[in-house]
Coordinates of C-alpha atoms in Angstrom, one line a residue:
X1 CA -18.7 -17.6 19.0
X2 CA -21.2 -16.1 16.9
X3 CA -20.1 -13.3 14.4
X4 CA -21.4 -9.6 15.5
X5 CA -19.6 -6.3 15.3
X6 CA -16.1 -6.7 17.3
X7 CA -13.1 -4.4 17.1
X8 CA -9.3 -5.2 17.3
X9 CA -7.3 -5.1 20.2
X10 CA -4.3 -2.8 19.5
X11 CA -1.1 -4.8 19.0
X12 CA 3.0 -1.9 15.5
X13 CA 23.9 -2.0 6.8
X14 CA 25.3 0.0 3.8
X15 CA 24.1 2.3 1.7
X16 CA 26.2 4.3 -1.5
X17 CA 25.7 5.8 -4.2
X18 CA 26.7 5.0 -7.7
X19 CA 27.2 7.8 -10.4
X20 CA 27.5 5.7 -13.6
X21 CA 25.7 2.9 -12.8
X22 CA 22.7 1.9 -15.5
X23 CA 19.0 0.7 -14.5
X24 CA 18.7 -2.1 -16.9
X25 CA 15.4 -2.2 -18.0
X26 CA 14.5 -1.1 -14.5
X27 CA 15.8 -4.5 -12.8
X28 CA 18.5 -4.7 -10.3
X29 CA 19.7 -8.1 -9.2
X30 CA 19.0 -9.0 -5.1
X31 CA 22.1 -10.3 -3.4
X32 CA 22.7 -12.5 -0.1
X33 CA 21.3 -15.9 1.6
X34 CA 17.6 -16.8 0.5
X35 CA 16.4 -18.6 3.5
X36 CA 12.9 -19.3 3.2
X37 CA 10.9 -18.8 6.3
X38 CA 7.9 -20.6 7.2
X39 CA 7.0 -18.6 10.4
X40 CA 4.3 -16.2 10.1
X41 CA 6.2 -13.4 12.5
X42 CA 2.5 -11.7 13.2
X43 CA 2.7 -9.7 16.3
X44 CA 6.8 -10.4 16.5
X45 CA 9.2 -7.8 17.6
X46 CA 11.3 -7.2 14.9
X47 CA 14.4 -9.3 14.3
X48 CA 18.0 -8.5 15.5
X49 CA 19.7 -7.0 12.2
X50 CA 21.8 -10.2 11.8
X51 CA 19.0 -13.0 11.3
X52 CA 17.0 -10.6 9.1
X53 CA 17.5 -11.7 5.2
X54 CA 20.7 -10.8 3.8
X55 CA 19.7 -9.2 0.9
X56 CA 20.5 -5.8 -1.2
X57 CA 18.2 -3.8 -3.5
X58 CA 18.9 -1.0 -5.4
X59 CA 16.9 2.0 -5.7
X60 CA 16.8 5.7 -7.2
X61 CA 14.3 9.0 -6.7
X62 CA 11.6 8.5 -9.0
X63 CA 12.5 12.0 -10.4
X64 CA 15.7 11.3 -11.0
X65 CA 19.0 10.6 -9.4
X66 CA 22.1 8.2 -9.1
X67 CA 21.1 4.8 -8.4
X68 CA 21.6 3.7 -4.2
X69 CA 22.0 0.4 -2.8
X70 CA 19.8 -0.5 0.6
X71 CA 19.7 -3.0 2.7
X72 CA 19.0 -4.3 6.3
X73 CA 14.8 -3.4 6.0
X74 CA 12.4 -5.3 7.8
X75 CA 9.6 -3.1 7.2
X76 CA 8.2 -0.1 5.8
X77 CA 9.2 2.4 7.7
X78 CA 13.1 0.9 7.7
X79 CA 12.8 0.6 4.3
X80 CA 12.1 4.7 3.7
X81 CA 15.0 5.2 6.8
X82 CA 17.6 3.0 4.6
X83 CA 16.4 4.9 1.1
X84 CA 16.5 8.2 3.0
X85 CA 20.1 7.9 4.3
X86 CA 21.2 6.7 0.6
X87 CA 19.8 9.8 -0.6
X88 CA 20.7 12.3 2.6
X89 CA 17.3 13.3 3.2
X90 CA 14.7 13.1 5.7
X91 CA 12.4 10.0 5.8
X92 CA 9.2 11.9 5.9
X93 CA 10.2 13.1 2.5
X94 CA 9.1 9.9 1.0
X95 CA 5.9 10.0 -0.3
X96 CA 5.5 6.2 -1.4
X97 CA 7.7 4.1 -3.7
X98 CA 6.5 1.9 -7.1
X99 CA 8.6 -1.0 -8.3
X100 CA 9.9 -0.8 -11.6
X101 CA 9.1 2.1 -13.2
X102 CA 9.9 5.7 -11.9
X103 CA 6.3 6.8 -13.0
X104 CA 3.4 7.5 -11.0
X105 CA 2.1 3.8 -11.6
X106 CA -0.2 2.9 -8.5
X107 CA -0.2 -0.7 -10.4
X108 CA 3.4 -1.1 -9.8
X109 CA 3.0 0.5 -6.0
X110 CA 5.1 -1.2 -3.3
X111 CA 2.9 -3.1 -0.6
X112 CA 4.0 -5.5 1.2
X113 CA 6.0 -7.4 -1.1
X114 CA 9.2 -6.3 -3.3
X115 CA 10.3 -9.4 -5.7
X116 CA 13.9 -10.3 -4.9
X117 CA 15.2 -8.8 -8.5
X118 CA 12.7 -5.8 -8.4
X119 CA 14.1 -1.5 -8.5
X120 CA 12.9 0.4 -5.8
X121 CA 11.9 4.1 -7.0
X122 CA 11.0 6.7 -4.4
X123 CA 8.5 8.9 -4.7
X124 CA 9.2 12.4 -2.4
X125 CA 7.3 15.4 -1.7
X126 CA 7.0 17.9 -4.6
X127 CA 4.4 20.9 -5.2
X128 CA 2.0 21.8 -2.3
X129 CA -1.9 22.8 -3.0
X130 CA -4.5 23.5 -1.6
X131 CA -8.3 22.8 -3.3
X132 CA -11.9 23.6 -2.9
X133 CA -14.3 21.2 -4.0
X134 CA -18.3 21.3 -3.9
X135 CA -19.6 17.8 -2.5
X136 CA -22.7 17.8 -5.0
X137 CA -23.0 13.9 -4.7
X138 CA -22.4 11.2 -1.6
X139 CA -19.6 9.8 -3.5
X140 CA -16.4 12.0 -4.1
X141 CA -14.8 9.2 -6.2
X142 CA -11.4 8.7 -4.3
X143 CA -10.0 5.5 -3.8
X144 CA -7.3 5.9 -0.7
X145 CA -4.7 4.1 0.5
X146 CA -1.3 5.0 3.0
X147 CA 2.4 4.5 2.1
X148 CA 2.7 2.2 6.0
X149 CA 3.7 5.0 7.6
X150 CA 1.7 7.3 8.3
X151 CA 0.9 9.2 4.6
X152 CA -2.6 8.7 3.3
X153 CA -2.5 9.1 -0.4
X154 CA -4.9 9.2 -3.5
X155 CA -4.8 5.9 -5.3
X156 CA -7.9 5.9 -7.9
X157 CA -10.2 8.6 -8.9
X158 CA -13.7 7.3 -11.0
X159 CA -13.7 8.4 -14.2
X160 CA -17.0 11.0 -14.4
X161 CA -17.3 11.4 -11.0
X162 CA -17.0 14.9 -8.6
X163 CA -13.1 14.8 -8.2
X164 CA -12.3 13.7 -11.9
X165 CA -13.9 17.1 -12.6
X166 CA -11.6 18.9 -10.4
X167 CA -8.2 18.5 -12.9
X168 CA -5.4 19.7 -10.1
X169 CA -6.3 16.6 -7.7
X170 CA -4.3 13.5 -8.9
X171 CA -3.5 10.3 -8.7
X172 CA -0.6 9.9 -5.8
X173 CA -1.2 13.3 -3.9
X174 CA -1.1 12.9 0.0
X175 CA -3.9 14.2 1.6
X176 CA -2.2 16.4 4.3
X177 CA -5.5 18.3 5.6
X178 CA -9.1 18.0 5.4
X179 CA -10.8 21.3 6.3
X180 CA -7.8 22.3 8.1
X181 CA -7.7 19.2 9.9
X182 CA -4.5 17.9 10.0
X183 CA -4.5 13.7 8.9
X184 CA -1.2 13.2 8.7
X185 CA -0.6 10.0 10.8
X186 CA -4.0 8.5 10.1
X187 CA -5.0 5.3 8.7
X188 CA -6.3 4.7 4.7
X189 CA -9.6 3.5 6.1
X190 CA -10.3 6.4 8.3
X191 CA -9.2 9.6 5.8
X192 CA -11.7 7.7 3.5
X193 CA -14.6 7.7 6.1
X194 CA -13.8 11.4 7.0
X195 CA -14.3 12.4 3.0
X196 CA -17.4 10.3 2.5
X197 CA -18.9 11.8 6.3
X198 CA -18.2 15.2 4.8
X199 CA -21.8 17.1 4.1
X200 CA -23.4 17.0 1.1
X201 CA -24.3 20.3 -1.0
X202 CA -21.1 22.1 0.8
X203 CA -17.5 23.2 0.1
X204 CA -14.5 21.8 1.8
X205 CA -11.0 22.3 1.4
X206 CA -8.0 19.6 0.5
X207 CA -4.6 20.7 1.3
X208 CA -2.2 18.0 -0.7
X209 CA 0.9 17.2 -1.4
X210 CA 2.0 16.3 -5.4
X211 CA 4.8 14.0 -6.0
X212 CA 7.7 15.7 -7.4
X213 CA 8.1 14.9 -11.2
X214 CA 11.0 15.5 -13.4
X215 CA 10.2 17.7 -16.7
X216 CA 10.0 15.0 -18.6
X217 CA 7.8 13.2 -16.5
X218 CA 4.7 15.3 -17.0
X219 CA 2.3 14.2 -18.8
X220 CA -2.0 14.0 -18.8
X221 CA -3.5 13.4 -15.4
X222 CA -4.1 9.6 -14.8
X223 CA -6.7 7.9 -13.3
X224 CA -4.8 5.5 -11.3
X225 CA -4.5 1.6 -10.5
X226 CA -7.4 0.0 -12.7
X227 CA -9.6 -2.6 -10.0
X228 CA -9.2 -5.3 -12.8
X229 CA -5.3 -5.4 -12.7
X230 CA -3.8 -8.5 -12.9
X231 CA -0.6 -7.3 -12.5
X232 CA 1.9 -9.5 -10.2
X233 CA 3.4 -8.1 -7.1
X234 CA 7.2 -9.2 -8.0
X235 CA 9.2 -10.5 -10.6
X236 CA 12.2 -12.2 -9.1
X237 CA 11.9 -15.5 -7.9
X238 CA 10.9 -15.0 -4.9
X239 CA 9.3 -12.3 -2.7
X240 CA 10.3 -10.7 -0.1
X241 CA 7.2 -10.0 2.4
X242 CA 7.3 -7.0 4.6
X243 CA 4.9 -7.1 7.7
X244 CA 3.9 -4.1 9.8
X245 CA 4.3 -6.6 12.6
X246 CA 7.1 -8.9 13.0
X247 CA 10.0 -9.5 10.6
X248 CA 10.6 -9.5 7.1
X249 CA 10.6 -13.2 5.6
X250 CA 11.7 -14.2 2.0
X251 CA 8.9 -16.0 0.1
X252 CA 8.4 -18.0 -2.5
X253 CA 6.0 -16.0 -5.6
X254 CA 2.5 -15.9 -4.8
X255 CA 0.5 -19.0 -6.2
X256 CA -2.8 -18.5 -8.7
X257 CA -4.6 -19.3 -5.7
X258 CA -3.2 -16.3 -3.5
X259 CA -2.8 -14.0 -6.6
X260 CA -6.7 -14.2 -7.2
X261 CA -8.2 -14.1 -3.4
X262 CA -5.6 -11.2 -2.6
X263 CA -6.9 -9.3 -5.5
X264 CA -10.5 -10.0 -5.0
X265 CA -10.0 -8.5 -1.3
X266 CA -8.5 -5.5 -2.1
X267 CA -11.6 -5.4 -4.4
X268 CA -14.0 -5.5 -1.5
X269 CA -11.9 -3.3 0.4
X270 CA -12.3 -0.6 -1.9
X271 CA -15.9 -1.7 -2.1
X272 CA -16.7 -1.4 1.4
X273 CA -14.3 0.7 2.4
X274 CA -13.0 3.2 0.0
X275 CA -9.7 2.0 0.3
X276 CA -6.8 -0.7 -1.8
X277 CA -4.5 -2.4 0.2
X278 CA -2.6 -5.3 -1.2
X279 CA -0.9 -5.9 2.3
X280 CA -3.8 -6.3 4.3
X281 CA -5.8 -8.1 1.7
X282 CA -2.5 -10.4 1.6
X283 CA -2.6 -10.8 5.6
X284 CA -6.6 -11.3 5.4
X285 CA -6.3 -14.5 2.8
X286 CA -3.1 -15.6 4.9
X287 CA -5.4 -15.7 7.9
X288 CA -8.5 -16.9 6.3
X289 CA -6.8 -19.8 4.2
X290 CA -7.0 -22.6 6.7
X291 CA -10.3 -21.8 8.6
X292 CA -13.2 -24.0 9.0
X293 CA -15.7 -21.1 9.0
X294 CA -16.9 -17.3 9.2
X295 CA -16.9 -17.2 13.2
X296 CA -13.3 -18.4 13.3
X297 CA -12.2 -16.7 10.6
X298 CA -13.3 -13.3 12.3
X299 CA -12.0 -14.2 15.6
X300 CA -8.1 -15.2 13.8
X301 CA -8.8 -11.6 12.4
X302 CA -9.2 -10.1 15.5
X303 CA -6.5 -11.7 16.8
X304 CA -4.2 -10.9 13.8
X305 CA -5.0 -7.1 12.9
X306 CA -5.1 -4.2 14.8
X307 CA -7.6 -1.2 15.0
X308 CA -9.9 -2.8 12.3
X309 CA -13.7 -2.8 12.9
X310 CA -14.7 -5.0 9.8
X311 CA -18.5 -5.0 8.8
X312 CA -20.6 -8.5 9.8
X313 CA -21.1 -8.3 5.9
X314 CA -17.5 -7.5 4.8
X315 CA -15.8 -10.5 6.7
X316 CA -18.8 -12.9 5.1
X317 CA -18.0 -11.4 1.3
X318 CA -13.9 -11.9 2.3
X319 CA -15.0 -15.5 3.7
X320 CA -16.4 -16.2 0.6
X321 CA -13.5 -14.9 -2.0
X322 CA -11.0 -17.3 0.3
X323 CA -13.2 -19.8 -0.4
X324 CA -13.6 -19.6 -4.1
X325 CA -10.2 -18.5 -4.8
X326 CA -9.3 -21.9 -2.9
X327 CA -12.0 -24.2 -5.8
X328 CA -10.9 -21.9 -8.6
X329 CA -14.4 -20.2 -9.4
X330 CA -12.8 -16.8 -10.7

């Protein structure tokens, strides 16, 4: 089947707290059976709670709190439910979490893998605003990119360019409205095309949502992940890999090979499509890493991802990152 323009078809425990506990160097141990799975799980309803991996993480509020033990996630969105409870609030609270560190570190953002020894911080709603900006240029400088459920959120801004100029937007707002338009629910990939459809030479209006930072946690504005990061997903000794579809499987680390194609496709994605998404650039090599050529490749994506409609260009330029991540030419 020759590759042309094709869309997806649509496929979607304890907790306490521990007053006195210490975050040692921001590492908590996991706990539980490590049973390595070797079933990909894409399009798979989601596990019943007692085959899923038996494992605990700890956790805090990235502006501070006691330190909260989850477990019992298979995804995402169970993942914010289990922190949420922990915590006694509400799970659309959660603005994204990092791993790690309690700062605003989009390098250190949790995708779709959390290392089995890695601290969870959560990230939750703080100061509301609203901004005008003037679209003098084609290109706001925004890289976006969603927390998995539902929250688009501001993940780069380019150094010089129209938004860096405009000091109260900032790395890790959610973009709640766009001209009054409420986004809230929508995909990464579409809140970027809406801001780089919006008219040139006019005014529109951002209403956004800061995370909430403890005193001592402000500090100058920064301008996010850095496309160059080598930085590794996890540092336990294994992974485990959330899916949006299908259960939660624990992993071994990802190898040079995956590392490097997962970073370059997050690269194009960005390139071609404003946003960075270490998940889907994950699930994209996954696919592409045993596929003879383009045509198949895009048809295993079709059948893999939903609601994507991938340039001709963009799956060629993914193709061809698989394919030299795989003979070591970057």
């Amino acid at each position: 089947m020759p590759l042309a323009p094709w869309r997806k078809k649509n496929k979607s425990t304890k907790e306490h707290l521990m007053e006195n506990e210490e975050v040692g160097g921001g590492h908590a141990g996991a706990t539980g059976s490590l049973a390595k799975s070797a079933v990909n799980g894409a399009g798979l309803p989601p596990p019943p709670a007692n085959l899923r991996p038996k494992l605990v993480f700890h956790t805090q509020l990235a502006h501070g709190s006691p330190t909260g033990r989850i477990e019992g996630f298979s995804n995402v969105k169970e993942l914010y439910s289990k922190i949420a409870e922990a915590f006694n609030i509400s799970p659309p609270e959660i603005l994204f979490c990092t791993l790690n560190t309690h700062k605003i570190d989009m390098d250190k953002l949790l995708g779709g893998q959390i290392g089995l020894e890695d601290f969870i911080f959560a990230h939750i709603k703080g100061i509301k605003k609203e901004v005008e900006v003037y679209k003098s240029e084609d290109a706001l400088g925004l890289t976006i990119t969603d927390n998995g459920a539902g929250y688009a959120f501001i993940k780069r801004i380019k150094e010089g360019s129209i938004v860096d100029g405009v000091k109260v937007i900032c790395v890790g707002d959610h973009v709640q409205c766009i001209n009054g338009h409420n986004i809230v629910g929508t995909r990464h990939y579409e809140v970027a095309r809406m801001l780089k459809e919006l008219p040139r030479d006019k005014t529109f209006t951002l209403k956004l949502a800061e995370p909430m930072k403890a005193f001592e946690m402000l500090e100058p504005r920064s301008k996010g992940a850095k496309p160059a990061s080598e930085n590794k997903i996890g540092t336990g000794r294994g992974t485990l890999r959330l899916r949006s579809k299908g259960p939660a499987t624990v992993e071994d680390e990802p190898t040079e090979f995956e590392e490097k194609a997962v970073k370059k496709v997050d690269d194009l994605l960005e390139s071609y499509m404003g946003i960075r998404d270490t998940e889907l650039a994950a699930t994209m090599v996954e696919v592409g890493r045993d596929k003879k050529n383009p045509d198949e490749f895009a048809m295993a994506l079709d059948e893999t991802l939903g609601d994507f409609a991938f340039p001709d260009e963009f799956v060629f330029d993914v193709w061809g990152a698989i394919g030299d991540a795989k003979q070591g030419r970057f």
